[in-house]
mmCIF file of N, CA and C in Angstrom:
data_model
loop_
_atom_site.group_PDB
_atom_site.id
_atom_site.type_symbol
_atom_site.label_atom_id
_atom_site.label_comp_id
_atom_site.label_asym_id
_atom_site.label_seq_id
_atom_site.Cartn_x
_atom_site.Cartn_y
_atom_site.Cartn_z
ATOM 1 N N GLN A 96 102.868 80.472 102.250
ATOM 2 C CA GLN A 96 102.268 81.752 102.513
ATOM 3 C C GLN A 96 103.341 82.833 102.553
ATOM 4 N N VAL A 97 102.920 84.058 102.276
ATOM 5 C CA VAL A 97 103.822 85.195 102.318
ATOM 6 C C VAL A 97 104.062 85.582 103.769
ATOM 7 N N GLN A 98 105.335 85.562 104.186
ATOM 8 C CA GLN A 98 105.690 85.901 105.557
ATOM 9 C C GLN A 98 106.530 87.164 105.657
ATOM 10 N N LEU A 99 106.992 87.671 104.529
ATOM 11 C CA LEU A 99 107.703 88.935 104.458
ATOM 12 C C LEU A 99 107.015 89.798 103.411
ATOM 13 N N VAL A 100 106.757 91.057 103.735
ATOM 14 C CA VAL A 100 106.037 91.942 102.832
ATOM 15 C C VAL A 100 106.833 93.219 102.632
ATOM 16 N N GLU A 101 107.304 93.427 101.399
ATOM 17 C CA GLU A 101 108.041 94.639 101.059
ATOM 18 C C GLU A 101 107.083 95.740 100.623
ATOM 19 N N SER A 102 107.482 96.974 100.862
ATOM 20 C CA SER A 102 106.739 98.125 100.385
ATOM 21 C C SER A 102 107.695 99.304 100.244
ATOM 22 N N GLY A 103 107.236 100.360 99.603
ATOM 23 C CA GLY A 103 108.014 101.579 99.496
ATOM 24 C C GLY A 103 108.661 101.818 98.154
ATOM 25 N N GLY A 104 108.543 100.871 97.228
ATOM 26 C CA GLY A 104 109.106 101.062 95.911
ATOM 27 C C GLY A 104 108.340 102.106 95.123
ATOM 28 N N GLY A 105 108.936 102.530 94.024
ATOM 29 C CA GLY A 105 108.302 103.525 93.187
ATOM 30 C C GLY A 105 109.258 104.077 92.160
ATOM 31 N N LEU A 106 108.859 105.189 91.567
ATOM 32 C CA LEU A 106 109.644 105.867 90.543
ATOM 33 C C LEU A 106 110.302 107.096 91.148
ATOM 34 N N VAL A 107 111.598 107.237 90.932
ATOM 35 C CA VAL A 107 112.338 108.373 91.457
ATOM 36 C C VAL A 107 113.392 108.792 90.443
ATOM 37 N N GLN A 108 113.716 110.067 90.417
ATOM 38 C CA GLN A 108 114.765 110.560 89.530
ATOM 39 C C GLN A 108 116.142 110.271 90.104
ATOM 40 N N ALA A 109 117.124 110.166 89.230
ATOM 41 C CA ALA A 109 118.498 109.953 89.664
ATOM 42 C C ALA A 109 118.910 111.010 90.683
ATOM 43 N N GLY A 110 119.579 110.554 91.738
ATOM 44 C CA GLY A 110 119.975 111.435 92.819
ATOM 45 C C GLY A 110 118.982 111.495 93.957
ATOM 46 N N GLY A 111 117.805 110.951 93.753
ATOM 47 C CA GLY A 111 116.776 110.959 94.771
ATOM 48 C C GLY A 111 116.920 109.827 95.761
ATOM 49 N N SER A 112 115.935 109.721 96.652
ATOM 50 C CA SER A 112 115.967 108.735 97.724
ATOM 51 C C SER A 112 114.640 108.004 97.839
ATOM 52 N N LEU A 113 114.713 106.778 98.316
ATOM 53 C CA LEU A 113 113.554 105.981 98.672
ATOM 54 C C LEU A 113 113.884 105.179 99.917
ATOM 55 N N ARG A 114 112.870 104.852 100.701
ATOM 56 C CA ARG A 114 113.036 103.944 101.821
ATOM 57 C C ARG A 114 112.099 102.761 101.641
ATOM 58 N N LEU A 115 112.684 101.580 101.531
ATOM 59 C CA LEU A 115 111.914 100.359 101.432
ATOM 60 C C LEU A 115 111.699 99.769 102.821
ATOM 61 N N SER A 116 110.546 99.148 103.012
ATOM 62 C CA SER A 116 110.224 98.494 104.265
ATOM 63 C C SER A 116 109.973 97.014 104.028
ATOM 64 N N CYS A 117 110.344 96.202 104.997
ATOM 65 C CA CYS A 117 110.078 94.767 104.973
ATOM 66 C C CYS A 117 109.456 94.396 106.305
ATOM 67 N N ALA A 118 108.164 94.135 106.283
ATOM 68 C CA ALA A 118 107.436 93.788 107.497
ATOM 69 C C ALA A 118 107.441 92.280 107.699
ATOM 70 N N ALA A 119 107.757 91.855 108.906
ATOM 71 C CA ALA A 119 107.822 90.442 109.249
ATOM 72 C C ALA A 119 106.999 90.166 110.495
ATOM 73 N N SER A 120 106.743 88.899 110.754
ATOM 74 C CA SER A 120 106.124 88.522 112.015
ATOM 75 C C SER A 120 107.136 88.693 113.138
ATOM 76 N N ALA A 121 106.652 88.793 114.364
ATOM 77 C CA ALA A 121 107.547 88.931 115.504
ATOM 78 C C ALA A 121 108.491 87.740 115.613
ATOM 79 N N ARG A 122 107.990 86.549 115.332
ATOM 80 C CA ARG A 122 108.816 85.349 115.403
ATOM 81 C C ARG A 122 109.951 85.407 114.392
ATOM 82 N N ILE A 123 109.623 85.704 113.145
ATOM 83 C CA ILE A 123 110.639 85.779 112.109
ATOM 84 C C ILE A 123 111.652 86.867 112.430
ATOM 85 N N PHE A 124 111.167 88.006 112.850
ATOM 86 C CA PHE A 124 112.048 89.124 113.129
ATOM 87 C C PHE A 124 113.034 88.794 114.247
ATOM 88 N N SER A 125 112.603 88.041 115.236
ATOM 89 C CA SER A 125 113.454 87.734 116.382
ATOM 90 C C SER A 125 114.447 86.619 116.098
ATOM 91 N N ILE A 126 114.157 85.746 115.154
ATOM 92 C CA ILE A 126 114.977 84.565 114.907
ATOM 93 C C ILE A 126 115.974 84.761 113.769
ATOM 94 N N TYR A 127 115.562 85.428 112.707
ATOM 95 C CA TYR A 127 116.320 85.418 111.465
ATOM 96 C C TYR A 127 117.155 86.669 111.247
ATOM 97 N N ASN A 128 118.291 86.464 110.590
ATOM 98 C CA ASN A 128 119.013 87.557 109.971
ATOM 99 C C ASN A 128 118.263 87.961 108.701
ATOM 100 N N MET A 129 118.387 89.221 108.314
ATOM 101 C CA MET A 129 117.633 89.721 107.172
ATOM 102 C C MET A 129 118.563 90.250 106.094
ATOM 103 N N GLY A 130 118.211 89.960 104.858
ATOM 104 C CA GLY A 130 118.976 90.450 103.730
ATOM 105 C C GLY A 130 118.090 91.118 102.700
ATOM 106 N N TRP A 131 118.701 91.966 101.904
ATOM 107 C CA TRP A 131 118.046 92.576 100.750
ATOM 108 C C TRP A 131 118.766 92.133 99.483
ATOM 109 N N PHE A 132 117.985 91.751 98.487
ATOM 110 C CA PHE A 132 118.489 91.400 97.172
ATOM 111 C C PHE A 132 117.734 92.207 96.128
ATOM 112 N N ARG A 133 118.274 92.247 94.922
ATOM 113 C CA ARG A 133 117.573 92.914 93.831
ATOM 114 C C ARG A 133 117.819 92.179 92.526
ATOM 115 N N GLN A 134 116.888 92.333 91.606
ATOM 116 C CA GLN A 134 117.013 91.726 90.294
ATOM 117 C C GLN A 134 116.606 92.744 89.238
ATOM 118 N N ALA A 135 117.574 93.151 88.441
ATOM 119 C CA ALA A 135 117.345 94.098 87.365
ATOM 120 C C ALA A 135 116.936 93.353 86.102
ATOM 121 N N PRO A 136 116.285 94.037 85.163
ATOM 122 C CA PRO A 136 115.887 93.376 83.921
ATOM 123 C C PRO A 136 117.075 92.738 83.206
ATOM 124 N N GLY A 137 116.941 91.469 82.857
ATOM 125 C CA GLY A 137 117.976 90.771 82.134
ATOM 126 C C GLY A 137 119.187 90.369 82.949
ATOM 127 N N LYS A 138 119.141 90.546 84.259
ATOM 128 C CA LYS A 138 120.274 90.220 85.110
ATOM 129 C C LYS A 138 119.892 89.210 86.181
ATOM 130 N N GLU A 139 120.906 88.581 86.761
ATOM 131 C CA GLU A 139 120.692 87.658 87.865
ATOM 132 C C GLU A 139 120.362 88.424 89.141
ATOM 133 N N ARG A 140 119.659 87.770 90.048
ATOM 134 C CA ARG A 140 119.393 88.368 91.341
ATOM 135 C C ARG A 140 120.708 88.542 92.097
ATOM 136 N N GLU A 141 120.909 89.706 92.692
ATOM 137 C CA GLU A 141 122.168 89.998 93.346
ATOM 138 C C GLU A 141 121.958 90.491 94.771
ATOM 139 N N PHE A 142 122.959 90.253 95.587
ATOM 140 C CA PHE A 142 122.955 90.685 96.973
ATOM 141 C C PHE A 142 123.080 92.199 97.066
ATOM 142 N N VAL A 143 122.316 92.803 97.971
ATOM 143 C CA VAL A 143 122.387 94.236 98.226
ATOM 144 C C VAL A 143 122.946 94.529 99.610
ATOM 145 N N GLY A 144 122.354 93.938 100.634
ATOM 146 C CA GLY A 144 122.794 94.212 101.992
ATOM 147 C C GLY A 144 122.254 93.211 102.982
ATOM 148 N N PHE A 145 122.778 93.278 104.200
ATOM 149 C CA PHE A 145 122.489 92.295 105.237
ATOM 150 C C PHE A 145 122.512 92.971 106.597
ATOM 151 N N VAL A 146 121.622 92.543 107.486
ATOM 152 C CA VAL A 146 121.672 92.958 108.884
ATOM 153 C C VAL A 146 121.417 91.737 109.753
ATOM 154 N N SER A 147 122.267 91.541 110.756
ATOM 155 C CA SER A 147 122.109 90.405 111.645
ATOM 156 C C SER A 147 120.922 90.609 112.576
ATOM 157 N N ARG A 148 120.422 89.510 113.140
ATOM 158 C CA ARG A 148 119.249 89.602 114.018
ATOM 159 C C ARG A 148 119.530 90.414 115.268
ATOM 160 N N SER A 149 120.786 90.436 115.687
ATOM 161 C CA SER A 149 121.174 91.213 116.855
ATOM 162 C C SER A 149 121.471 92.671 116.521
ATOM 163 N N TYR A 150 121.466 93.015 115.236
ATOM 164 C CA TYR A 150 121.827 94.336 114.748
ATOM 165 C C TYR A 150 123.297 94.650 115.045
ATOM 166 N N ALA A 151 124.086 93.604 115.282
ATOM 167 C CA ALA A 151 125.498 93.799 115.572
ATOM 168 C C ALA A 151 126.325 94.060 114.325
ATOM 169 N N VAL A 152 125.823 93.661 113.168
ATOM 170 C CA VAL A 152 126.596 93.792 111.950
ATOM 171 C C VAL A 152 125.678 94.130 110.782
ATOM 172 N N THR A 153 126.138 95.009 109.928
ATOM 173 C CA THR A 153 125.514 95.267 108.636
ATOM 174 C C THR A 153 126.578 95.147 107.559
ATOM 175 N N LEU A 154 126.200 94.583 106.426
ATOM 176 C CA LEU A 154 127.112 94.366 105.311
ATOM 177 C C LEU A 154 126.421 94.777 104.023
ATOM 178 N N TYR A 155 127.213 95.294 103.079
ATOM 179 C CA TYR A 155 126.652 95.824 101.843
ATOM 180 C C TYR A 155 127.467 95.401 100.638
ATOM 181 N N ALA A 156 126.787 95.278 99.509
ATOM 182 C CA ALA A 156 127.482 95.082 98.251
ATOM 183 C C ALA A 156 128.289 96.329 97.912
ATOM 184 N N ASP A 157 129.399 96.136 97.215
ATOM 185 C CA ASP A 157 130.248 97.267 96.851
ATOM 186 C C ASP A 157 129.485 98.328 96.056
ATOM 187 N N SER A 158 128.533 97.894 95.255
ATOM 188 C CA SER A 158 127.810 98.809 94.388
ATOM 189 C C SER A 158 126.918 99.796 95.136
ATOM 190 N N VAL A 159 126.594 99.502 96.404
ATOM 191 C CA VAL A 159 125.694 100.373 97.159
ATOM 192 C C VAL A 159 126.330 100.948 98.415
ATOM 193 N N LYS A 160 127.564 100.586 98.721
ATOM 194 C CA LYS A 160 128.224 101.097 99.919
ATOM 195 C C LYS A 160 128.283 102.619 99.898
ATOM 196 N N GLY A 161 127.954 103.211 101.028
ATOM 197 C CA GLY A 161 127.949 104.659 101.141
ATOM 198 C C GLY A 161 126.671 105.316 100.691
ATOM 199 N N ARG A 162 125.792 104.567 100.039
ATOM 200 C CA ARG A 162 124.526 105.116 99.555
ATOM 201 C C ARG A 162 123.306 104.477 100.216
ATOM 202 N N PHE A 163 123.381 103.184 100.504
ATOM 203 C CA PHE A 163 122.264 102.451 101.092
ATOM 204 C C PHE A 163 122.561 102.135 102.551
ATOM 205 N N THR A 164 121.521 102.128 103.384
ATOM 206 C CA THR A 164 121.655 101.808 104.797
ATOM 207 C C THR A 164 120.517 100.898 105.226
ATOM 208 N N ILE A 165 120.855 99.800 105.890
ATOM 209 C CA ILE A 165 119.862 98.882 106.437
ATOM 210 C C ILE A 165 119.697 99.149 107.926
ATOM 211 N N SER A 166 118.457 99.133 108.388
ATOM 212 C CA SER A 166 118.180 99.275 109.809
ATOM 213 C C SER A 166 117.036 98.357 110.213
ATOM 214 N N ARG A 167 116.909 98.130 111.515
ATOM 215 C CA ARG A 167 115.845 97.282 112.056
ATOM 216 C C ARG A 167 115.092 98.042 113.137
ATOM 217 N N ASP A 168 113.777 97.899 113.143
ATOM 218 C CA ASP A 168 112.924 98.497 114.151
ATOM 219 C C ASP A 168 112.185 97.367 114.845
ATOM 220 N N SER A 169 112.640 96.999 116.031
ATOM 221 C CA SER A 169 112.056 95.860 116.737
ATOM 222 C C SER A 169 110.615 96.124 117.166
ATOM 223 N N ALA A 170 110.272 97.379 117.431
ATOM 224 C CA ALA A 170 108.914 97.707 117.849
ATOM 225 C C ALA A 170 107.911 97.456 116.736
ATOM 226 N N LYS A 171 108.346 97.569 115.490
ATOM 227 C CA LYS A 171 107.464 97.390 114.341
ATOM 228 C C LYS A 171 107.736 96.101 113.580
ATOM 229 N N ASN A 172 108.692 95.296 114.041
ATOM 230 C CA ASN A 172 109.077 94.062 113.343
ATOM 231 C C ASN A 172 109.353 94.335 111.865
ATOM 232 N N THR A 173 110.124 95.368 111.621
ATOM 233 C CA THR A 173 110.342 95.841 110.265
ATOM 234 C C THR A 173 111.817 96.118 110.020
ATOM 235 N N VAL A 174 112.287 95.725 108.841
ATOM 236 C CA VAL A 174 113.621 96.048 108.368
ATOM 237 C C VAL A 174 113.489 97.084 107.257
ATOM 238 N N TYR A 175 114.358 98.076 107.268
ATOM 239 C CA TYR A 175 114.320 99.144 106.279
ATOM 240 C C TYR A 175 115.566 99.127 105.414
ATOM 241 N N LEU A 176 115.393 99.552 104.184
ATOM 242 C CA LEU A 176 116.511 99.816 103.288
ATOM 243 C C LEU A 176 116.389 101.260 102.828
ATOM 244 N N GLN A 177 117.203 102.127 103.409
ATOM 245 C CA GLN A 177 117.240 103.527 103.003
ATOM 246 C C GLN A 177 118.188 103.662 101.826
ATOM 247 N N MET A 178 117.684 104.162 100.714
ATOM 248 C CA MET A 178 118.454 104.275 99.489
ATOM 249 C C MET A 178 118.591 105.746 99.124
ATOM 250 N N ASN A 179 119.814 106.230 99.137
ATOM 251 C CA ASN A 179 120.112 107.610 98.786
ATOM 252 C C ASN A 179 120.968 107.655 97.531
ATOM 253 N N SER A 180 121.025 108.821 96.915
ATOM 254 C CA SER A 180 121.832 109.028 95.710
ATOM 255 C C SER A 180 121.581 107.936 94.677
ATOM 256 N N LEU A 181 120.323 107.688 94.413
ATOM 257 C CA LEU A 181 119.955 106.602 93.522
ATOM 258 C C LEU A 181 120.435 106.848 92.097
ATOM 259 N N LYS A 182 120.815 105.758 91.457
ATOM 260 C CA LYS A 182 121.310 105.778 90.090
ATOM 261 C C LYS A 182 120.396 104.944 89.201
ATOM 262 N N PRO A 183 120.366 105.220 87.904
ATOM 263 C CA PRO A 183 119.545 104.390 87.009
ATOM 264 C C PRO A 183 119.868 102.907 87.112
ATOM 265 N N GLU A 184 121.125 102.559 87.356
ATOM 266 C CA GLU A 184 121.497 101.158 87.477
ATOM 267 C C GLU A 184 120.976 100.495 88.747
ATOM 268 N N ASP A 185 120.387 101.275 89.658
ATOM 269 C CA ASP A 185 119.722 100.709 90.827
ATOM 270 C C ASP A 185 118.318 100.200 90.508
ATOM 271 N N THR A 186 117.831 100.473 89.315
ATOM 272 C CA THR A 186 116.505 100.020 88.907
ATOM 273 C C THR A 186 116.434 98.502 88.971
ATOM 274 N N ALA A 187 115.477 97.988 89.718
ATOM 275 C CA ALA A 187 115.342 96.550 89.914
ATOM 276 C C ALA A 187 114.113 96.270 90.766
ATOM 277 N N VAL A 188 113.736 95.003 90.823
ATOM 278 C CA VAL A 188 112.807 94.544 91.839
ATOM 279 C C VAL A 188 113.629 94.201 93.076
ATOM 280 N N TYR A 189 113.256 94.763 94.207
ATOM 281 C CA TYR A 189 113.978 94.555 95.449
ATOM 282 C C TYR A 189 113.227 93.570 96.330
ATOM 283 N N TYR A 190 113.972 92.605 96.871
ATOM 284 C CA TYR A 190 113.396 91.541 97.687
ATOM 285 C C TYR A 190 114.003 91.542 99.082
ATOM 286 N N CYS A 191 113.161 91.376 100.069
ATOM 287 C CA CYS A 191 113.594 91.120 101.432
ATOM 288 C C CYS A 191 113.616 89.614 101.652
ATOM 289 N N ALA A 192 114.589 89.127 102.414
ATOM 290 C CA ALA A 192 114.709 87.703 102.662
ATOM 291 C C ALA A 192 115.254 87.457 104.060
ATOM 292 N N ALA A 193 115.014 86.249 104.572
ATOM 293 C CA ALA A 193 115.401 85.886 105.932
ATOM 294 C C ALA A 193 116.232 84.614 105.933
ATOM 295 N N THR A 194 117.270 84.603 106.759
ATOM 296 C CA THR A 194 118.139 83.440 106.885
ATOM 297 C C THR A 194 118.633 83.308 108.320
ATOM 298 N N ASN A 195 118.923 82.082 108.727
ATOM 299 C CA ASN A 195 119.561 81.866 110.020
ATOM 300 C C ASN A 195 120.796 80.980 109.911
ATOM 301 N N HIS A 196 121.251 80.761 108.685
ATOM 302 C CA HIS A 196 122.462 79.992 108.460
ATOM 303 C C HIS A 196 122.961 80.250 107.046
ATOM 304 N N GLY A 197 124.169 79.802 106.770
ATOM 305 C CA GLY A 197 124.709 79.899 105.437
ATOM 306 C C GLY A 197 125.447 81.201 105.183
ATOM 307 N N THR A 198 125.781 81.421 103.935
ATOM 308 C CA THR A 198 126.532 82.596 103.520
ATOM 309 C C THR A 198 125.584 83.762 103.292
ATOM 310 N N TYR A 199 125.887 84.885 103.903
ATOM 311 C CA TYR A 199 124.956 86.001 103.962
ATOM 312 C C TYR A 199 124.634 86.599 102.603
ATOM 313 N N ASP A 200 125.569 86.518 101.642
ATOM 314 C CA ASP A 200 125.382 87.168 100.351
ATOM 315 C C ASP A 200 124.947 86.212 99.242
ATOM 316 N N GLN A 201 124.579 84.992 99.592
ATOM 317 C CA GLN A 201 124.138 84.007 98.620
ATOM 318 C C GLN A 201 122.645 83.746 98.796
ATOM 319 N N GLN A 202 121.878 83.904 97.729
ATOM 320 C CA GLN A 202 120.436 83.775 97.842
ATOM 321 C C GLN A 202 119.995 82.384 98.265
ATOM 322 N N ALA A 203 120.799 81.364 97.972
ATOM 323 C CA ALA A 203 120.461 80.009 98.375
ATOM 324 C C ALA A 203 120.456 79.835 99.886
ATOM 325 N N SER A 204 121.083 80.744 100.610
ATOM 326 C CA SER A 204 121.133 80.668 102.064
ATOM 327 C C SER A 204 119.839 81.136 102.724
ATOM 328 N N TYR A 205 118.967 81.780 101.975
ATOM 329 C CA TYR A 205 117.786 82.415 102.554
ATOM 330 C C TYR A 205 116.555 81.524 102.440
ATOM 331 N N LYS A 206 115.875 81.355 103.558
ATOM 332 C CA LYS A 206 114.728 80.455 103.655
ATOM 333 C C LYS A 206 113.422 81.117 103.251
ATOM 334 N N LEU A 207 113.255 82.374 103.623
ATOM 335 C CA LEU A 207 112.002 83.089 103.405
ATOM 336 C C LEU A 207 112.230 84.302 102.520
ATOM 337 N N TRP A 208 111.294 84.536 101.611
ATOM 338 C CA TRP A 208 111.386 85.651 100.672
ATOM 339 C C TRP A 208 110.072 86.408 100.600
ATOM 340 N N GLY A 209 110.175 87.716 100.424
ATOM 341 C CA GLY A 209 109.009 88.526 100.145
ATOM 342 C C GLY A 209 108.667 88.498 98.669
ATOM 343 N N GLN A 210 107.627 89.224 98.310
ATOM 344 C CA GLN A 210 107.129 89.217 96.932
ATOM 345 C C GLN A 210 107.867 90.188 96.018
ATOM 346 N N GLY A 211 108.625 91.100 96.586
ATOM 347 C CA GLY A 211 109.374 92.074 95.825
ATOM 348 C C GLY A 211 108.635 93.386 95.653
ATOM 349 N N THR A 212 109.389 94.468 95.530
ATOM 350 C CA THR A 212 108.833 95.782 95.255
ATOM 351 C C THR A 212 109.697 96.463 94.199
ATOM 352 N N GLN A 213 109.051 97.069 93.217
ATOM 353 C CA GLN A 213 109.756 97.644 92.075
ATOM 354 C C GLN A 213 110.314 99.015 92.408
ATOM 355 N N VAL A 214 111.584 99.208 92.107
ATOM 356 C CA VAL A 214 112.235 100.507 92.202
ATOM 357 C C VAL A 214 112.714 100.890 90.810
ATOM 358 N N THR A 215 112.283 102.041 90.338
ATOM 359 C CA THR A 215 112.686 102.529 89.028
ATOM 360 C C THR A 215 113.321 103.903 89.185
ATOM 361 N N VAL A 216 114.545 104.040 88.703
ATOM 362 C CA VAL A 216 115.287 105.290 88.801
ATOM 363 C C VAL A 216 115.489 105.834 87.396
ATOM 364 N N SER A 217 114.942 106.993 87.135
ATOM 365 C CA SER A 217 115.038 107.601 85.820
ATOM 366 C C SER A 217 116.254 108.511 85.732
ATOM 367 N N SER A 218 116.725 108.734 84.507
ATOM 368 C CA SER A 218 117.893 109.582 84.284
ATOM 369 C C SER A 218 117.544 111.047 84.473
#
């Protein structure tokens, strides 16, 4: 069953912003670290960012540092990916995922995945 639900994707012009949401159950939100991945057409799925369950640490891929920000809202059991200064190369399906062990930037470490939300950035 789907236990993570992404939303907020869409079409935006280069330089614009979007905020993606990943809604989880209270149990998942309290137990798991959360990561964001993306997969562009013709490319492998790649790591975007990570936030620990305690919100003590956030980590980002070099390609999005300074532009993307991950946050957690415990009241809503939701993780956000704020994306600013979007570039055409950010176009991809974005996935939220949950892990409680393993390497934070490797997709094999993640136990639970959402269905993905499409982000398209035009020139």
